[in-house]
Tab-separated table of C-alpha atoms and ligand atoms in Angstrom:
chain	number	residue	atom	x	y	z
A	1	MET	CA	-16.736	-12.828	-2.228
A	2	LYS	CA	-14.622	-10.874	-4.708
A	3	ILE	CA	-13.210	-7.369	-4.512
A	4	ASP	CA	-13.246	-5.438	-7.769
A	5	PRO	CA	-10.514	-2.797	-7.653
A	6	TRP	CA	-12.121	-0.827	-10.463
A	7	ALA	CA	-15.718	-0.822	-9.217
A	8	ASN	CA	-15.583	1.712	-6.386
A	9	GLU	CA	-18.299	-0.168	-4.564
A	10	GLY	CA	-17.084	0.403	-1.057
A	11	VAL	CA	-16.365	-2.481	1.266
A	12	GLN	CA	-18.775	-3.046	4.126
A	13	ASN	CA	-17.469	-5.786	6.320
A	14	TYR	CA	-13.787	-5.269	7.106
A	15	LYS	CA	-13.566	-8.127	9.587
A	16	GLU	CA	-14.925	-10.627	7.098
A	17	ILE	CA	-12.409	-9.452	4.501
A	18	CYS	CA	-9.528	-9.953	6.938
A	19	ASP	CA	-10.636	-13.494	7.691
A	20	LYS	CA	-11.303	-14.453	4.126
A	21	PHE	CA	-8.075	-13.097	2.644
A	22	GLY	CA	-5.758	-13.717	5.583
A	23	LEU	CA	-4.944	-10.118	6.460
A	24	GLU	CA	-3.403	-9.445	9.851
A	25	ILE	CA	-4.775	-6.791	12.186
A	26	VAL	CA	-2.528	-3.770	12.824
A	27	ASP	CA	-1.522	-3.337	16.457
A	28	TYR	CA	-0.605	0.345	16.573
A	29	THR	CA	1.005	0.095	20.015
A	30	LYS	CA	3.862	-1.806	18.345
A	31	LEU	CA	4.524	0.962	15.817
A	32	PRO	CA	7.092	3.722	16.212
A	33	ASN	CA	5.374	7.147	16.355
A	34	PRO	CA	2.004	5.925	15.129
A	35	THR	CA	0.032	8.529	13.170
A	36	HIS	CA	-3.563	9.452	13.920
A	37	LEU	CA	-4.584	7.019	11.167
A	38	HIS	CA	-2.950	4.164	13.076
A	39	ARG	CA	-4.118	5.251	16.519
A	40	ARG	CA	-7.740	5.483	15.356
A	41	GLY	CA	-7.826	2.098	13.650
A	42	ILE	CA	-8.260	3.663	10.195
A	43	ILE	CA	-5.222	1.721	8.996
A	44	PHE	CA	-6.597	-1.561	10.230
A	45	ALA	CA	-4.858	-4.468	8.518
A	46	HIS	CA	-1.609	-5.495	6.866
A	47	ARG	CA	0.402	-8.204	5.201
A	48	ASP	CA	4.010	-8.736	6.315
A	49	LEU	CA	4.434	-5.278	7.832
A	50	ASP	CA	6.866	-6.877	10.311
A	51	ASN	CA	9.362	-7.270	7.505
A	52	VAL	CA	9.470	-3.482	7.168
A	53	LEU	CA	9.527	-2.795	10.891
A	54	GLU	CA	12.350	-5.281	11.433
A	55	ALA	CA	14.389	-3.614	8.693
A	56	LYS	CA	13.812	-0.235	10.309
A	57	LYS	CA	14.863	-1.589	13.703
A	58	ALA	CA	18.037	-3.111	12.276
A	59	GLY	CA	18.879	0.142	10.483
A	60	ARG	CA	18.469	-1.525	7.103
A	61	PRO	CA	16.926	0.167	4.082
A	62	PHE	CA	13.245	-0.157	3.237
A	63	GLY	CA	10.883	1.671	0.961
A	64	VAL	CA	7.289	2.588	0.382
A	65	LEU	CA	5.533	2.550	-2.958
A	66	SER	CA	2.237	4.057	-3.920
A	67	GLY	CA	0.433	4.787	-7.136
A	68	LEU	CA	-2.134	7.208	-8.438
A	69	MET	CA	-4.619	7.082	-11.269
A	70	PRO	CA	-4.123	10.299	-13.246
A	71	SER	CA	-7.733	10.549	-14.234
A	72	GLY	CA	-9.515	12.908	-11.887
A	73	GLN	CA	-9.159	15.551	-9.232
A	74	ILE	CA	-7.017	14.943	-6.166
A	75	HIS	CA	-9.109	14.579	-3.019
A	76	LEU	CA	-8.653	13.918	0.672
A	77	GLY	CA	-8.334	10.156	0.162
A	78	HIS	CA	-5.093	10.804	-1.699
A	79	LYS	CA	-3.791	12.925	1.144
A	80	MET	CA	-4.213	9.910	3.416
A	81	VAL	CA	-1.777	7.866	1.339
A	82	ILE	CA	0.783	10.662	1.212
A	83	ASP	CA	0.495	11.079	4.991
A	84	GLN	CA	1.480	7.444	5.271
A	85	ALA	CA	4.336	7.766	2.786
A	86	ARG	CA	5.657	10.699	4.805
A	87	TRP	CA	5.455	8.661	8.001
A	88	TYR	CA	7.577	5.882	6.465
A	89	GLN	CA	9.954	8.508	5.159
A	90	GLU	CA	10.356	9.981	8.617
A	91	LEU	CA	11.210	6.477	9.832
A	92	GLY	CA	13.996	6.315	7.230
A	93	GLY	CA	12.308	4.800	4.181
A	94	ASP	CA	12.481	5.972	0.587
A	95	VAL	CA	9.344	6.816	-1.416
A	96	THR	CA	8.416	5.807	-4.950
A	97	ILE	CA	5.154	6.937	-6.547
A	98	THR	CA	3.743	5.477	-9.738
A	99	VAL	CA	1.649	7.557	-12.063
A	100	ALA	CA	-0.529	4.777	-13.496
A	101	ASP	CA	-0.935	6.392	-16.891
A	102	LEU	CA	-0.979	3.075	-18.735
A	103	GLU	CA	-3.680	1.769	-16.416
A	104	ALA	CA	-5.775	4.931	-16.731
A	105	HIS	CA	-5.333	4.746	-20.493
A	106	ALA	CA	-6.421	1.098	-20.503
A	107	THR	CA	-9.296	1.221	-18.028
A	108	ARG	CA	-10.592	4.789	-18.272
A	109	GLY	CA	-10.004	5.548	-21.911
A	110	LEU	CA	-7.773	8.596	-21.449
A	111	SER	CA	-4.933	9.555	-23.765
A	112	LEU	CA	-1.463	9.427	-22.243
A	113	LYS	CA	-1.203	13.142	-22.856
A	114	ALA	CA	-4.336	13.862	-20.822
A	115	CYS	CA	-3.013	11.580	-18.071
A	116	ARG	CA	0.196	13.543	-17.926
A	117	LYS	CA	-1.664	16.817	-17.527
A	118	TYR	CA	-3.852	15.438	-14.740
A	119	ALA	CA	-0.889	13.875	-12.980
A	120	ILE	CA	1.114	17.079	-12.833
A	121	GLU	CA	-1.580	19.714	-12.395
A	122	GLU	CA	-3.692	17.791	-9.912
A	123	TYR	CA	-1.381	15.429	-8.068
A	124	VAL	CA	2.288	16.313	-8.172
A	125	THR	CA	1.709	20.025	-7.554
A	126	ASN	CA	-0.296	19.111	-4.451
A	127	TYR	CA	2.253	16.551	-3.258
A	128	ALA	CA	4.744	19.392	-3.199
A	129	GLY	CA	2.740	20.868	-0.323
A	130	MET	CA	2.664	17.673	1.729
A	131	GLY	CA	6.122	17.529	3.196
A	132	LEU	CA	7.724	14.704	1.224
A	133	ASP	CA	11.509	14.907	1.123
A	134	PRO	CA	12.442	15.503	-2.544
A	135	ASP	CA	15.792	13.764	-2.112
A	136	LYS	CA	14.077	10.574	-1.020
A	137	THR	CA	11.044	10.665	-3.303
A	138	SER	CA	10.749	9.568	-6.900
A	139	ILE	CA	7.589	9.957	-8.974
A	140	TYR	CA	7.512	8.247	-12.363
A	141	PHE	CA	5.126	7.459	-15.227
A	142	GLN	CA	4.429	3.820	-16.040
A	143	SER	CA	4.742	4.595	-19.726
A	144	GLU	CA	8.231	6.001	-19.205
A	145	ARG	CA	9.741	3.241	-17.088
A	146	PRO	CA	9.769	0.299	-19.514
A	147	ILE	CA	11.234	-1.921	-16.819
A	148	VAL	CA	7.852	-2.102	-15.054
A	149	GLN	CA	6.245	-3.383	-18.240
A	150	LYS	CA	9.055	-5.867	-18.764
A	151	LEU	CA	8.645	-7.116	-15.211
A	152	GLY	CA	4.934	-7.450	-15.906
A	153	PHE	CA	5.853	-9.997	-18.584
A	154	THR	CA	8.379	-11.793	-16.389
A	155	LEU	CA	5.940	-12.088	-13.497
A	156	GLY	CA	3.075	-12.836	-15.877
A	157	LYS	CA	4.648	-16.237	-16.475
A	158	LYS	CA	3.610	-17.083	-12.920
A	159	THR	CA	-0.110	-16.549	-13.361
A	160	ASN	CA	-2.772	-17.513	-15.883
A	161	LEU	CA	-6.249	-16.554	-17.033
A	162	SER	CA	-7.943	-18.847	-14.504
A	163	GLU	CA	-6.225	-17.107	-11.637
A	164	MET	CA	-7.020	-13.671	-13.085
A	165	GLU	CA	-10.626	-14.765	-13.357
A	166	ALA	CA	-10.690	-16.057	-9.777
A	167	ILE	CA	-9.111	-12.896	-8.368
A	168	TYR	CA	-10.815	-10.221	-10.462
A	169	GLY	CA	-13.866	-11.894	-11.931
A	170	PHE	CA	-12.540	-11.345	-15.458
A	171	SER	CA	-14.474	-13.066	-18.198
A	172	GLY	CA	-14.467	-13.548	-21.942
A	173	GLU	CA	-15.466	-9.918	-22.541
A	174	THR	CA	-12.635	-8.459	-20.476
A	175	THR	CA	-10.291	-6.438	-22.667
A	176	LEU	CA	-6.678	-7.525	-22.695
A	177	ALA	CA	-5.596	-4.023	-21.712
A	178	HIS	CA	-7.508	-4.676	-18.523
A	179	VAL	CA	-5.666	-7.937	-18.017
A	180	GLN	CA	-2.330	-6.226	-18.573
A	181	SER	CA	-2.747	-3.414	-16.092
A	182	PRO	CA	-2.473	-5.562	-12.926
A	183	LEU	CA	0.667	-7.094	-14.398
A	184	VAL	CA	2.187	-3.667	-14.960
A	185	GLN	CA	1.123	-2.742	-11.443
A	186	ALA	CA	2.959	-5.820	-10.156
A	187	GLY	CA	5.975	-4.494	-12.051
A	188	ASP	CA	5.503	-1.117	-10.332
A	189	ILE	CA	5.438	-2.771	-6.945
A	190	VAL	CA	8.559	-4.916	-7.278
A	191	HIS	CA	10.834	-2.736	-9.409
A	192	PRO	CA	12.229	-0.631	-6.516
A	193	GLN	CA	13.977	-3.803	-5.363
A	194	MET	CA	16.095	-3.900	-8.510
A	195	ASP	CA	19.697	-2.851	-8.060
A	196	GLU	CA	19.284	0.321	-10.131
A	197	TYR	CA	16.318	1.405	-8.003
A	198	GLY	CA	17.710	0.795	-4.532
A	199	GLY	CA	18.270	-2.958	-4.343
A	200	LEU	CA	16.862	-5.788	-2.247
A	201	ARG	CA	14.755	-4.396	0.593
A	202	PRO	CA	11.236	-4.606	1.963
A	203	ILE	CA	8.748	-2.434	0.089
A	204	VAL	CA	5.423	-1.612	1.678
A	205	VAL	CA	2.381	-0.575	-0.355
A	206	PRO	CA	-0.247	1.358	1.631
A	207	VAL	CA	-3.592	0.917	-0.094
A	208	GLY	CA	-7.321	0.983	0.380
A	209	ILE	CA	-8.778	-2.461	0.803
A	210	ASP	CA	-10.132	-2.317	-2.748
A	211	GLN	CA	-6.576	-2.679	-4.072
A	212	ASP	CA	-5.860	-5.921	-2.224
A	213	PRO	CA	-6.489	-8.108	-5.294
A	214	HIS	CA	-3.421	-6.518	-6.896
A	215	ILE	CA	-1.360	-7.174	-3.792
A	216	ARG	CA	-2.499	-10.796	-3.611
A	217	LEU	CA	-1.698	-11.347	-7.265
A	218	THR	CA	1.727	-9.727	-6.929
A	219	ARG	CA	2.670	-11.608	-3.793
A	220	GLY	CA	1.624	-14.888	-5.375
A	221	MET	CA	3.626	-14.309	-8.546
A	222	VAL	CA	6.694	-13.116	-6.659
A	223	SER	CA	6.730	-16.102	-4.340
A	224	LYS	CA	6.556	-18.394	-7.359
A	225	THR	CA	9.718	-16.788	-8.780
A	226	ASN	CA	11.691	-17.452	-5.587
A	227	TRP	CA	14.372	-20.115	-5.892
A	228	PHE	CA	14.424	-20.991	-2.203
A	229	ASN	CA	11.254	-21.477	-0.179
A	230	VAL	CA	11.374	-20.770	3.534
A	231	ASN	CA	8.844	-22.726	5.563
A	232	ALA	CA	8.162	-23.488	9.184
A	233	ASN	CA	8.120	-27.215	9.920
A	234	LYS	CA	5.982	-29.008	12.425
A	235	SER	CA	8.806	-29.854	14.825
A	236	GLY	CA	9.428	-26.145	15.405
A	237	GLY	CA	12.431	-25.514	13.169
A	238	MET	CA	12.524	-24.078	9.661
A	239	THR	CA	12.991	-25.818	6.335
A	240	ILE	CA	14.455	-24.425	3.131
A	241	GLY	CA	13.289	-26.063	-0.071
A	242	LEU	CA	14.873	-25.636	-3.500
A	243	SER	CA	12.341	-24.486	-6.071
A	244	ILE	CA	13.295	-25.916	-9.447
A	245	GLN	CA	12.282	-23.637	-12.313
A	246	ASP	CA	13.066	-23.504	-15.988
A	247	ASN	CA	15.557	-20.667	-15.495
A	248	ASN	CA	17.579	-22.394	-12.751
A	249	LEU	CA	17.902	-26.042	-13.816
A	250	GLU	CA	21.658	-25.852	-14.186
A	251	VAL	CA	22.229	-24.086	-10.869
A	252	MET	CA	19.975	-26.569	-9.075
A	253	GLY	CA	21.847	-29.529	-10.539
A	254	ILE	CA	19.235	-30.853	-12.927
A	255	GLN	CA	20.731	-32.482	-16.004
A	256	ALA	CA	19.261	-32.416	-19.493
A	257	ASN	CA	17.927	-35.932	-18.971
A	258	GLY	CA	16.148	-34.791	-15.805
A	259	GLU	CA	18.465	-36.583	-13.410
A	260	ILE	CA	20.268	-34.929	-10.547
A	261	ASP	CA	23.899	-33.974	-10.937
A	262	ASP	CA	25.083	-34.761	-7.386
A	263	LYS	CA	28.145	-32.593	-7.517
A	264	GLN	CA	26.254	-29.502	-8.656
A	265	ARG	CA	23.411	-30.219	-6.227
A	266	ASN	CA	25.842	-30.392	-3.305
A	267	LYS	CA	27.395	-27.156	-4.466
A	268	VAL	CA	24.113	-25.269	-4.363
A	269	ILE	CA	23.195	-26.847	-1.017
A	270	ASP	CA	26.540	-25.657	0.390
A	271	LYS	CA	25.737	-22.151	-0.766
A	272	VAL	CA	22.342	-22.286	0.878
A	273	VAL	CA	23.972	-23.471	4.098
A	274	GLY	CA	26.356	-20.519	3.796
A	275	ALA	CA	23.388	-18.140	3.530
A	276	ILE	CA	21.759	-19.799	6.542
A	277	ASN	CA	24.975	-19.320	8.523
A	278	LYS	CA	25.003	-15.667	7.514
A	279	ALA	CA	21.512	-15.360	8.934
A	280	GLY	CA	22.978	-16.624	12.209
A	281	PHE	CA	22.003	-20.309	12.296
A	282	SER	CA	24.168	-23.388	12.339
A	283	GLN	CA	22.193	-26.489	13.330
A	284	VAL	CA	21.609	-27.582	9.786
A	285	SER	CA	20.935	-30.949	8.188
A	286	SER	CA	20.351	-31.371	4.497
A	287	ASN	CA	18.836	-33.843	2.112
A	288	PRO	CA	20.384	-32.929	-1.236
A	289	LYS	CA	18.324	-35.432	-3.217
A	290	HIS	CA	15.063	-33.932	-2.012
A	291	GLY	CA	16.462	-30.434	-2.155
A	292	LYS	CA	15.618	-29.753	1.499
A	293	ILE	CA	17.618	-28.231	4.328
A	294	ASP	CA	16.305	-28.318	7.890
A	295	ILE	CA	17.364	-25.693	10.415
A	296	LYS	CA	16.840	-26.687	14.029
A	297	ASP	CA	17.926	-23.477	15.717
A	298	ALA	CA	15.680	-21.134	13.684
A	299	SER	CA	11.971	-20.479	14.167
A	300	VAL	CA	9.162	-18.640	12.388
A	301	SER	CA	10.279	-15.336	13.837
A	302	ASP	CA	13.561	-15.710	11.901
A	303	ARG	CA	11.802	-16.104	8.600
A	304	ASN	CA	12.461	-12.603	7.295
A	305	GLU	CA	16.172	-12.787	8.044
A	306	LEU	CA	16.449	-16.172	6.331
A	307	ARG	CA	14.513	-14.879	3.350
A	308	TYR	CA	16.744	-11.859	3.051
A	309	GLN	CA	19.924	-13.951	2.966
A	310	LEU	CA	18.467	-16.485	0.545
A	311	LEU	CA	17.199	-13.793	-1.829
A	312	SER	CA	20.674	-12.241	-1.802
A	313	LEU	CA	22.057	-15.660	-2.730
A	314	GLU	CA	19.429	-16.095	-5.442
A	315	ARG	CA	20.538	-12.818	-6.993
A	316	LYS	CA	24.173	-13.915	-6.974
A	317	LEU	CA	23.166	-17.113	-8.743
A	318	GLY	CA	21.262	-15.221	-11.456
A	319	GLY	CA	17.685	-15.132	-10.143
A	320	LEU	CA	15.408	-12.125	-9.635
A	321	GLY	CA	15.602	-12.310	-5.833
A	322	PHE	CA	12.430	-10.354	-5.092
A	323	MET	CA	10.772	-10.124	-1.697
A	324	GLN	CA	7.019	-10.325	-1.564
A	325	PRO	CA	5.705	-6.801	-1.049
A	326	SER	CA	4.248	-5.838	2.311
A	327	SER	CA	0.998	-3.906	2.432
A	328	THR	CA	-1.292	-2.011	4.758
A	329	TYR	CA	-4.994	-1.365	4.363
A	330	HIS	CA	-6.976	1.693	5.311
A	331	GLN	CA	-10.679	2.269	5.611
A	332	PHE	CA	-12.379	4.939	3.573
A	333	ALA	CA	-14.042	7.998	4.984
A	334	ILE	CA	-17.746	8.208	4.174
A	335	GLY	CA	-18.737	10.516	1.371
A	336	MET	CA	-19.885	13.972	2.392
A	337	THR	CA	-23.485	13.235	1.461
A	338	GLY	CA	-23.505	10.107	3.640
A	339	GLY	CA	-23.013	7.528	0.873
A	340	LYS	CA	-19.714	6.580	-0.669
A	341	MET	CA	-17.073	9.048	-1.764
A	342	SER	CA	-16.746	9.324	-5.538
A	343	SER	CA	-14.571	11.736	-7.499
A	344	SER	CA	-17.154	11.871	-10.276
A	345	GLN	CA	-19.686	13.359	-7.815
A	346	PRO	CA	-17.961	16.474	-6.468
A	347	GLU	CA	-20.493	16.971	-3.663
A	348	THR	CA	-19.415	13.676	-2.059
A	349	THR	CA	-15.809	14.679	-1.394
A	350	MET	CA	-13.451	17.562	-0.743
A	351	PHE	CA	-10.931	18.259	-3.469
A	352	LEU	CA	-7.579	19.730	-2.530
A	353	ASN	CA	-8.039	22.415	-5.135
A	354	ASP	CA	-11.475	23.428	-3.761
A	355	SER	CA	-11.790	27.030	-2.645
A	356	MET	CA	-12.450	27.841	1.010
A	357	LYS	CA	-15.965	28.878	0.076
A	358	THR	CA	-16.688	25.545	-1.566
A	359	ILE	CA	-15.289	23.676	1.419
A	360	GLU	CA	-17.475	25.611	3.797
A	361	LYS	CA	-20.515	24.960	1.634
A	362	LYS	CA	-19.799	21.238	1.388
A	363	ILE	CA	-19.391	20.831	5.136
A	364	LYS	CA	-22.493	22.887	5.879
A	365	SER	CA	-24.644	20.665	3.682
A	366	SER	CA	-22.922	17.417	4.654
A	367	PHE	CA	-24.768	14.437	6.116
A	368	SER	CA	-25.111	14.669	9.863
A	369	GLY	CA	-25.658	12.217	12.698
A	370	GLY	CA	-27.665	14.731	14.667
A	371	GLN	CA	-31.342	14.660	15.594
A	372	ALA	CA	-34.126	16.429	13.740
A	373	THR	CA	-34.500	19.290	16.237
A	374	ALA	CA	-32.138	20.910	18.704
A	375	GLU	CA	-34.435	19.904	21.502
A	376	GLU	CA	-34.414	16.256	20.507
A	377	HIS	CA	-30.645	16.424	20.015
A	378	ARG	CA	-30.117	17.728	23.542
A	379	LYS	CA	-32.185	14.837	24.837
A	380	LYS	CA	-30.937	11.918	22.726
A	381	GLY	CA	-27.518	13.123	21.560
A	382	GLY	CA	-25.970	12.656	18.095
A	383	ASN	CA	-24.319	9.719	16.361
A	384	PRO	CA	-20.692	10.565	15.508
A	385	ASP	CA	-20.184	7.300	13.598
A	386	VAL	CA	-22.267	8.531	10.667
A	387	ASP	CA	-21.650	12.242	11.150
A	388	VAL	CA	-19.543	13.559	8.274
A	389	ALA	CA	-18.197	16.593	10.133
A	390	TYR	CA	-17.020	14.390	13.000
A	391	GLN	CA	-15.626	11.710	10.699
A	392	TYR	CA	-13.656	14.274	8.667
A	393	LEU	CA	-12.139	15.595	11.876
A	394	ARG	CA	-11.247	12.023	12.777
A	395	TYR	CA	-9.767	11.108	9.387
A	396	PHE	CA	-8.204	14.362	8.268
A	397	PHE	CA	-8.282	17.493	10.365
A	398	GLU	CA	-7.978	16.866	14.124
A	399	GLU	CA	-4.564	15.514	15.070
A	400	ASP	CA	-5.143	15.687	18.807
A	401	ASP	CA	-6.772	12.517	20.172
A	402	LYS	CA	-7.938	14.195	23.379
A	403	GLU	CA	-9.614	17.007	21.505
A	404	LEU	CA	-11.333	14.511	19.210
A	405	GLU	CA	-12.508	12.421	22.152
A	406	LYS	CA	-13.891	15.516	23.816
A	407	VAL	CA	-15.877	16.531	20.759
A	408	ARG	CA	-17.163	12.985	20.404
A	409	ASN	CA	-18.350	12.775	23.998
A	410	GLU	CA	-20.033	16.146	23.822
A	411	TYR	CA	-21.808	15.144	20.638
A	412	VAL	CA	-22.993	11.825	22.049
A	413	SER	CA	-24.276	13.535	25.186
A	414	GLY	CA	-26.169	16.136	23.193
A	415	GLU	CA	-24.167	19.022	24.582
A	416	LEU	CA	-22.688	19.771	21.163
A	417	LEU	CA	-25.207	20.519	18.402
A	418	THR	CA	-24.874	19.535	14.734
A	419	GLY	CA	-24.266	23.112	13.626
A	420	GLU	CA	-21.529	23.436	16.215
A	421	MET	CA	-19.862	20.221	15.079
A	422	LYS	CA	-19.927	21.520	11.527
A	423	ALA	CA	-18.465	24.830	12.629
A	424	ILE	CA	-15.540	23.039	14.286
A	425	CYS	CA	-14.971	20.990	11.147
A	426	ILE	CA	-15.102	24.103	8.935
A	427	GLU	CA	-12.594	25.864	11.138
A	428	LYS	CA	-10.167	22.945	11.199
A	429	ALA	CA	-10.574	22.120	7.519
A	430	SER	CA	-10.044	25.748	6.498
A	431	GLU	CA	-6.947	25.944	8.646
A	432	TRP	CA	-5.538	22.799	7.057
A	433	MET	CA	-6.434	23.860	3.516
A	434	LYS	CA	-5.047	27.350	3.918
A	435	ASN	CA	-1.805	25.967	5.205
A	436	HIS	CA	-1.707	23.362	2.456
A	437	HIS	CA	-2.305	25.905	-0.311
A	438	GLU	CA	0.480	28.072	1.057
A	439	LEU	CA	2.962	25.203	1.278
A	440	LYS	CA	1.950	24.086	-2.162
A	441	ASP	CA	2.631	27.521	-3.665
A	442	GLN	CA	5.933	27.811	-1.852
A	443	ASN	CA	7.131	24.410	-2.972
A	444	GLN	CA	6.370	24.343	-6.682
A	445	HIS	CA	10.095	24.176	-7.394
A	446	LEU	CA	9.995	20.653	-5.926
A	447	VAL	CA	7.792	19.302	-8.735
A	448	LYS	CA	10.796	18.955	-11.035
A	449	LYS	CA	12.824	17.255	-8.332
A	450	PHE	CA	10.111	14.696	-7.593
A	451	LEU	CA	9.905	13.764	-11.274
A	452	LYS	CA	13.635	13.104	-11.592
B	501	LIG	N1	-4.377	0.696	-9.477
B	501	LIG	C1	-4.137	1.853	-8.658
B	501	LIG	C2	-5.435	2.690	-8.535
B	501	LIG	O1	-6.434	2.333	-9.110
B	501	LIG	C3	-2.994	2.691	-9.181
B	501	LIG	C4	-1.673	2.003	-9.103
B	501	LIG	C5	-0.880	1.642	-10.153
B	501	LIG	C6	-1.005	1.603	-7.923
B	501	LIG	N2	0.269	1.062	-9.699
B	501	LIG	C7	0.212	1.023	-8.327
B	501	LIG	C8	-1.316	1.660	-6.575
B	501	LIG	C9	1.098	0.492	-7.409
B	501	LIG	C10	-0.431	1.138	-5.653
B	501	LIG	C11	0.768	0.556	-6.083
B	501	LIG	O2	-5.454	3.682	-7.866
């Protein structure tokens, strides 16, 4: 099973994906102020989200990063990501948004100029109406932040064509621009951790499940750059292992002839022990020759703290010191015609720049889970799971869980008819859109601030 992030195929079996790729299930009851997306299981899986939540709890900085393809009209799916970014921001995180103009140029054949126009007219102007704090939000173009391309090269040393083929299904015909774009995206994801962009801190990337290949690739490459590996050992404690790489031979005490320089090796081990102490642990025994340090009084739940201290040390010693990014995964709303949502088929989705009239028309002709006749519907009830009007309330327009539950029950029992469900959706959607368009118009002065 492969996921192709460019195919827009739609993923069917979420559970299978979690098992196969080792995603953890989100338990929303453990989240501070969970949004409707969390409470309804729409954001269903994650990698390493605890790292972010622990930072928040300890009052330490953390950030969220997202990206957009500047190649089409902004739709409700994009709103979902910004809702999440705003949630992290309200918890104290900073927000970085990538305009993937290089990727759109490479994979969709658009000129950078056209990408810029799309990005500003479609996306950034709408973001201005979505409540992001301009002082804690930065939106940038891939083509204008050379550091993300440079990092793509640096990280690219930690992967190869076989891995790219295994992850993405690339083959001999794949263009090299297509190979480069995930590397640049990896650069996007890690660069906020650089000192000039906020420094070492957890960064979470909220994505649709289709983007997980990029996350897997990035996490793999980042972990291969780390100078100190943090692992749980069987006896219950933790073990730190030195990772010898061609850019740290001297620091790690490897001589030109390949032999260990004991003095230098002990020096680096002492520093690691110092970092472990800083993390709050002291029962340490080391084997300098093997480059291993065992910690008896630490356990798996201390992993993030140990990592943080060791990455800080790595930076002091001249390494990159990047944390693996965290990620969360959301499900996609069904398209309005009942199939998948696709920006190239306007009838399948609601664009944020749609007029009220268009929105009403789209909802009225949307796919419904109701029965063929009112009489039959009263008897058998409707199916909210495939009903677009209900699903759009659930994903986008009805914040109140009780209200949603009520509508659901009434639909299932047959009390609420399809036309009535659609009318509720039209009312709620219009209310949201009207409000959004107003905020958007009021906040156009923010566009410049976001792009700073
Ligand atoms: N590849 C993403 C898309 O197709 C866009 C993107 C570029 C991105 N860089 C990113 C998404 C970093 C998340 C994080 O939409």
